[in-house]
Short mmCIF file of N, CA and C in Angstrom, two decimals:
data_model
loop_
_atom_site.label_atom_id
_atom_site.label_comp_id
_atom_site.label_asym_id
_atom_site.label_seq_id
_atom_site.Cartn_x
_atom_site.Cartn_y
_atom_site.Cartn_z
N MET Z 526 0.83 -1.18 0.00
CA MET Z 526 0.00 0.00 0.00
C MET Z 526 0.88 1.24 0.00
N SER Z 527 0.79 1.99 -1.05
CA SER Z 527 1.64 3.17 -1.14
C SER Z 527 0.92 4.42 -0.65
N THR Z 528 -0.39 4.41 -0.56
CA THR Z 528 -1.12 5.59 -0.08
C THR Z 528 -1.38 5.46 1.41
N THR Z 529 -1.36 6.56 2.07
CA THR Z 529 -1.66 6.57 3.50
C THR Z 529 -3.15 6.68 3.72
N TYR Z 530 -3.55 6.56 4.94
CA TYR Z 530 -4.96 6.65 5.29
C TYR Z 530 -5.52 8.02 4.94
N MET Z 531 -4.78 9.07 5.17
CA MET Z 531 -5.26 10.42 4.90
C MET Z 531 -5.43 10.68 3.41
N GLU Z 532 -4.54 10.15 2.59
CA GLU Z 532 -4.63 10.36 1.15
C GLU Z 532 -5.80 9.61 0.54
N SER Z 533 -6.12 8.46 1.07
CA SER Z 533 -7.20 7.68 0.49
C SER Z 533 -8.58 8.22 0.85
N ASN Z 534 -8.68 9.04 1.88
CA ASN Z 534 -9.97 9.57 2.31
C ASN Z 534 -10.15 11.06 1.97
N ARG Z 535 -9.42 11.57 1.03
CA ARG Z 535 -9.54 12.97 0.64
C ARG Z 535 -10.83 13.16 -0.14
N THR Z 536 -11.45 14.28 0.05
CA THR Z 536 -12.69 14.58 -0.68
C THR Z 536 -12.34 15.31 -1.97
N ASP Z 537 -13.34 15.59 -2.75
CA ASP Z 537 -13.13 16.27 -4.01
C ASP Z 537 -13.12 17.79 -3.86
N GLY Z 538 -13.16 18.29 -2.65
CA GLY Z 538 -13.12 19.73 -2.43
C GLY Z 538 -14.48 20.37 -2.29
N THR Z 539 -15.54 19.57 -2.20
CA THR Z 539 -16.89 20.11 -2.09
C THR Z 539 -17.06 20.95 -0.83
N TRP Z 540 -16.45 20.57 0.25
CA TRP Z 540 -16.64 21.24 1.52
C TRP Z 540 -15.50 22.19 1.89
N ASP Z 541 -14.58 22.41 0.96
CA ASP Z 541 -13.47 23.32 1.22
C ASP Z 541 -13.94 24.77 1.12
N VAL Z 542 -13.53 25.58 2.06
CA VAL Z 542 -13.86 27.01 2.03
C VAL Z 542 -12.63 27.73 1.45
N THR Z 543 -12.75 28.11 0.19
CA THR Z 543 -11.67 28.80 -0.50
C THR Z 543 -12.10 30.23 -0.79
N THR Z 544 -11.19 30.98 -1.36
CA THR Z 544 -11.51 32.36 -1.75
C THR Z 544 -12.63 32.38 -2.77
N ARG Z 545 -12.62 31.44 -3.68
CA ARG Z 545 -13.66 31.35 -4.71
C ARG Z 545 -15.03 31.13 -4.07
N VAL Z 546 -15.10 30.26 -3.09
CA VAL Z 546 -16.36 29.97 -2.39
C VAL Z 546 -16.86 31.22 -1.68
N ILE Z 547 -15.98 31.93 -1.02
CA ILE Z 547 -16.39 33.13 -0.28
C ILE Z 547 -16.90 34.21 -1.23
N VAL Z 548 -16.21 34.40 -2.35
CA VAL Z 548 -16.62 35.42 -3.32
C VAL Z 548 -17.97 35.08 -3.93
N TYR Z 549 -18.14 33.83 -4.38
CA TYR Z 549 -19.42 33.44 -4.97
C TYR Z 549 -20.57 33.49 -3.96
N ALA Z 550 -20.30 33.14 -2.72
CA ALA Z 550 -21.33 33.19 -1.68
C ALA Z 550 -21.75 34.64 -1.43
N ALA Z 551 -20.79 35.55 -1.37
CA ALA Z 551 -21.11 36.96 -1.13
C ALA Z 551 -21.88 37.55 -2.31
N ILE Z 552 -21.48 37.20 -3.53
CA ILE Z 552 -22.20 37.68 -4.72
C ILE Z 552 -23.61 37.14 -4.74
N GLY Z 553 -23.77 35.85 -4.46
CA GLY Z 553 -25.11 35.25 -4.44
C GLY Z 553 -26.01 35.85 -3.38
N ALA Z 554 -25.49 36.05 -2.18
CA ALA Z 554 -26.30 36.63 -1.10
C ALA Z 554 -26.70 38.06 -1.43
N ALA Z 555 -25.78 38.83 -1.99
CA ALA Z 555 -26.10 40.22 -2.34
C ALA Z 555 -27.14 40.28 -3.45
N LEU Z 556 -26.98 39.44 -4.47
CA LEU Z 556 -27.96 39.41 -5.56
C LEU Z 556 -29.34 39.00 -5.06
N TYR Z 557 -29.39 37.94 -4.26
CA TYR Z 557 -30.68 37.48 -3.75
C TYR Z 557 -31.31 38.51 -2.82
N GLY Z 558 -30.49 39.13 -1.99
CA GLY Z 558 -31.02 40.13 -1.07
C GLY Z 558 -31.63 41.32 -1.78
N VAL Z 559 -31.00 41.77 -2.84
CA VAL Z 559 -31.50 42.93 -3.57
C VAL Z 559 -32.67 42.55 -4.48
N LEU Z 560 -32.53 41.46 -5.21
CA LEU Z 560 -33.59 41.07 -6.15
C LEU Z 560 -34.84 40.54 -5.46
N ALA Z 561 -34.72 40.07 -4.23
CA ALA Z 561 -35.89 39.60 -3.49
C ALA Z 561 -36.80 40.76 -3.10
N PHE Z 562 -36.29 41.97 -3.21
CA PHE Z 562 -37.13 43.14 -2.95
C PHE Z 562 -38.30 43.18 -3.94
N PHE Z 563 -38.09 42.63 -5.12
CA PHE Z 563 -39.13 42.59 -6.15
C PHE Z 563 -39.91 41.29 -6.02
N SER Z 564 -40.75 41.24 -5.01
CA SER Z 564 -41.59 40.07 -4.79
C SER Z 564 -43.05 40.45 -5.00
N PHE Z 565 -43.89 39.44 -5.14
CA PHE Z 565 -45.30 39.65 -5.41
C PHE Z 565 -46.12 39.10 -4.26
N LEU Z 566 -46.94 39.95 -3.66
CA LEU Z 566 -47.84 39.49 -2.60
C LEU Z 566 -48.99 38.71 -3.22
N ILE Z 567 -49.34 37.60 -2.62
CA ILE Z 567 -50.47 36.80 -3.08
C ILE Z 567 -51.73 37.40 -2.48
N PRO Z 568 -52.68 37.81 -3.30
CA PRO Z 568 -53.91 38.41 -2.77
C PRO Z 568 -54.69 37.43 -1.89
N GLY Z 569 -55.23 37.94 -0.82
CA GLY Z 569 -56.05 37.14 0.07
C GLY Z 569 -55.27 36.37 1.12
N THR Z 570 -53.98 36.58 1.21
CA THR Z 570 -53.17 35.89 2.21
C THR Z 570 -52.54 36.92 3.14
N ALA Z 571 -52.10 36.45 4.27
CA ALA Z 571 -51.47 37.34 5.25
C ALA Z 571 -49.97 37.33 5.06
N ASN Z 572 -49.45 38.30 4.34
CA ASN Z 572 -48.01 38.48 4.14
C ASN Z 572 -47.33 37.28 3.48
N VAL Z 573 -48.01 36.62 2.58
CA VAL Z 573 -47.40 35.54 1.82
C VAL Z 573 -47.03 36.10 0.45
N SER Z 574 -45.77 35.97 0.10
CA SER Z 574 -45.34 36.53 -1.18
C SER Z 574 -44.53 35.50 -1.96
N VAL Z 575 -44.44 35.74 -3.25
CA VAL Z 575 -43.66 34.91 -4.14
C VAL Z 575 -42.40 35.69 -4.49
N ARG Z 576 -41.26 35.07 -4.30
CA ARG Z 576 -39.98 35.70 -4.62
C ARG Z 576 -39.33 34.96 -5.79
N PRO Z 577 -39.43 35.51 -7.00
CA PRO Z 577 -38.78 34.86 -8.14
C PRO Z 577 -37.26 34.77 -7.97
N ALA Z 578 -36.69 35.64 -7.15
CA ALA Z 578 -35.24 35.63 -6.94
C ALA Z 578 -34.78 34.38 -6.19
N PHE Z 579 -35.71 33.61 -5.64
CA PHE Z 579 -35.33 32.39 -4.94
C PHE Z 579 -34.62 31.40 -5.87
N ALA Z 580 -34.86 31.52 -7.16
CA ALA Z 580 -34.18 30.65 -8.12
C ALA Z 580 -32.67 30.83 -8.04
N LEU Z 581 -32.21 32.00 -7.60
CA LEU Z 581 -30.78 32.23 -7.44
C LEU Z 581 -30.17 31.32 -6.37
N VAL Z 582 -30.94 31.03 -5.32
CA VAL Z 582 -30.43 30.19 -4.24
C VAL Z 582 -30.11 28.80 -4.75
N THR Z 583 -31.04 28.21 -5.47
CA THR Z 583 -30.81 26.86 -5.98
C THR Z 583 -29.76 26.87 -7.08
N PHE Z 584 -29.73 27.93 -7.90
CA PHE Z 584 -28.70 28.00 -8.95
C PHE Z 584 -27.31 28.09 -8.35
N PHE Z 585 -27.11 28.97 -7.38
CA PHE Z 585 -25.79 29.12 -6.78
C PHE Z 585 -25.38 27.85 -6.04
N GLY Z 586 -26.33 27.17 -5.41
CA GLY Z 586 -26.01 25.91 -4.75
C GLY Z 586 -25.59 24.84 -5.75
N PHE Z 587 -26.33 24.74 -6.84
CA PHE Z 587 -26.03 23.72 -7.86
C PHE Z 587 -24.73 24.04 -8.59
N ALA Z 588 -24.52 25.30 -8.94
CA ALA Z 588 -23.37 25.68 -9.75
C ALA Z 588 -22.06 25.75 -8.96
N PHE Z 589 -22.13 26.19 -7.70
CA PHE Z 589 -20.89 26.46 -6.97
C PHE Z 589 -20.72 25.66 -5.68
N GLY Z 590 -21.69 24.82 -5.33
CA GLY Z 590 -21.52 23.94 -4.18
C GLY Z 590 -22.44 24.25 -3.02
N PRO Z 591 -22.51 23.32 -2.07
CA PRO Z 591 -23.45 23.44 -0.96
C PRO Z 591 -23.16 24.59 -0.01
N ILE Z 592 -21.90 24.93 0.20
CA ILE Z 592 -21.58 26.03 1.12
C ILE Z 592 -22.06 27.35 0.53
N VAL Z 593 -21.82 27.55 -0.76
CA VAL Z 593 -22.27 28.77 -1.43
C VAL Z 593 -23.80 28.82 -1.43
N GLY Z 594 -24.45 27.70 -1.70
CA GLY Z 594 -25.91 27.68 -1.71
C GLY Z 594 -26.51 28.01 -0.35
N PHE Z 595 -25.93 27.44 0.72
CA PHE Z 595 -26.44 27.73 2.06
C PHE Z 595 -26.26 29.20 2.41
N PHE Z 596 -25.08 29.73 2.16
CA PHE Z 596 -24.80 31.12 2.49
C PHE Z 596 -25.68 32.07 1.67
N THR Z 597 -25.88 31.75 0.39
CA THR Z 597 -26.72 32.58 -0.46
C THR Z 597 -28.15 32.62 0.08
N GLY Z 598 -28.70 31.48 0.44
CA GLY Z 598 -30.07 31.45 0.95
C GLY Z 598 -30.20 32.07 2.33
N PHE Z 599 -29.29 31.73 3.23
CA PHE Z 599 -29.39 32.19 4.62
C PHE Z 599 -29.15 33.70 4.73
N VAL Z 600 -28.03 34.15 4.25
CA VAL Z 600 -27.69 35.57 4.37
C VAL Z 600 -28.53 36.41 3.40
N GLY Z 601 -28.77 35.88 2.20
CA GLY Z 601 -29.58 36.62 1.24
C GLY Z 601 -30.99 36.88 1.74
N ASN Z 602 -31.60 35.91 2.40
CA ASN Z 602 -32.94 36.11 2.95
C ASN Z 602 -32.92 37.12 4.10
N ALA Z 603 -31.88 37.08 4.92
CA ALA Z 603 -31.76 38.06 6.00
C ALA Z 603 -31.61 39.48 5.43
N ILE Z 604 -30.82 39.62 4.37
CA ILE Z 604 -30.67 40.93 3.72
C ILE Z 604 -32.01 41.38 3.13
N ALA Z 605 -32.71 40.45 2.48
CA ALA Z 605 -34.01 40.78 1.88
C ALA Z 605 -35.01 41.24 2.94
N ASP Z 606 -35.01 40.59 4.10
CA ASP Z 606 -35.91 41.00 5.17
C ASP Z 606 -35.56 42.40 5.67
N GLN Z 607 -34.28 42.71 5.73
CA GLN Z 607 -33.87 44.04 6.19
C GLN Z 607 -34.26 45.11 5.18
N ILE Z 608 -34.09 44.82 3.90
CA ILE Z 608 -34.42 45.80 2.86
C ILE Z 608 -35.92 45.99 2.72
N SER Z 609 -36.68 44.92 2.89
CA SER Z 609 -38.13 44.99 2.65
C SER Z 609 -38.89 45.74 3.74
N GLY Z 610 -38.22 46.17 4.77
CA GLY Z 610 -38.90 46.96 5.78
C GLY Z 610 -39.24 46.21 7.05
N TRP Z 611 -38.88 44.94 7.14
CA TRP Z 611 -39.17 44.20 8.37
C TRP Z 611 -38.25 44.64 9.49
N GLY Z 612 -37.12 45.21 9.14
CA GLY Z 612 -36.21 45.73 10.16
C GLY Z 612 -35.66 44.65 11.05
N LEU Z 613 -35.85 44.80 12.34
CA LEU Z 613 -35.31 43.84 13.30
C LEU Z 613 -36.11 42.55 13.36
N LEU Z 614 -37.22 42.50 12.63
CA LEU Z 614 -38.06 41.30 12.66
C LEU Z 614 -37.67 40.32 11.55
N THR Z 615 -36.40 40.07 11.42
CA THR Z 615 -35.94 39.11 10.42
C THR Z 615 -36.46 37.73 10.79
N SER Z 616 -37.03 37.05 9.81
CA SER Z 616 -37.55 35.69 10.03
C SER Z 616 -36.40 34.70 9.90
N TRP Z 617 -35.77 34.38 11.01
CA TRP Z 617 -34.61 33.50 10.97
C TRP Z 617 -34.98 32.09 10.57
N ASN Z 618 -36.21 31.68 10.86
CA ASN Z 618 -36.62 30.34 10.44
C ASN Z 618 -36.71 30.25 8.91
N TRP Z 619 -37.17 31.32 8.26
CA TRP Z 619 -37.21 31.33 6.80
C TRP Z 619 -35.81 31.44 6.22
N SER Z 620 -34.95 32.18 6.88
CA SER Z 620 -33.57 32.29 6.41
C SER Z 620 -32.88 30.93 6.48
N LEU Z 621 -33.11 30.22 7.55
CA LEU Z 621 -32.53 28.88 7.71
C LEU Z 621 -33.09 27.92 6.66
N ALA Z 622 -34.39 28.00 6.41
CA ALA Z 622 -35.00 27.14 5.41
C ALA Z 622 -34.45 27.43 4.01
N ASN Z 623 -34.28 28.71 3.68
CA ASN Z 623 -33.69 29.06 2.37
C ASN Z 623 -32.25 28.58 2.28
N GLY Z 624 -31.53 28.67 3.40
CA GLY Z 624 -30.16 28.17 3.41
C GLY Z 624 -30.10 26.67 3.16
N PHE Z 625 -30.99 25.92 3.78
CA PHE Z 625 -31.00 24.47 3.59
C PHE Z 625 -31.41 24.11 2.16
N ALA Z 626 -32.27 24.92 1.54
CA ALA Z 626 -32.62 24.67 0.13
C ALA Z 626 -31.40 24.81 -0.76
N GLY Z 627 -30.60 25.83 -0.50
CA GLY Z 627 -29.36 26.00 -1.26
C GLY Z 627 -28.35 24.90 -0.97
N LEU Z 628 -28.31 24.46 0.28
CA LEU Z 628 -27.41 23.37 0.66
C LEU Z 628 -27.79 22.08 -0.06
N LEU Z 629 -29.07 21.78 -0.11
CA LEU Z 629 -29.53 20.55 -0.77
C LEU Z 629 -29.33 20.63 -2.28
N ALA Z 630 -29.47 21.81 -2.86
CA ALA Z 630 -29.24 21.96 -4.29
C ALA Z 630 -27.77 21.74 -4.63
N GLY Z 631 -26.90 22.03 -3.67
CA GLY Z 631 -25.46 21.84 -3.90
C GLY Z 631 -25.10 20.39 -3.78
#
């Protein structure tokens, strides 16, 4: 056996946090946060809206990996809540759910 235990169990880099991952995650979160401002309220519901920008979360997760997808959904939703006027009432449960959607897409 010429390979050691550590060499045989190396991953393909999916979970590595590199400069590229950080840059793509920041770009994705900023895009989602700003574009989510353009959402559509569903008539007859209590504050239920459709955010077409959510497609960015799954795209960034699929294209750049699970860490980027999670960060794009989690931080992007928090930014969107701040911009949309909710202020300190950020829905952290929705931010976490959006983050997990990006994670699963990755």
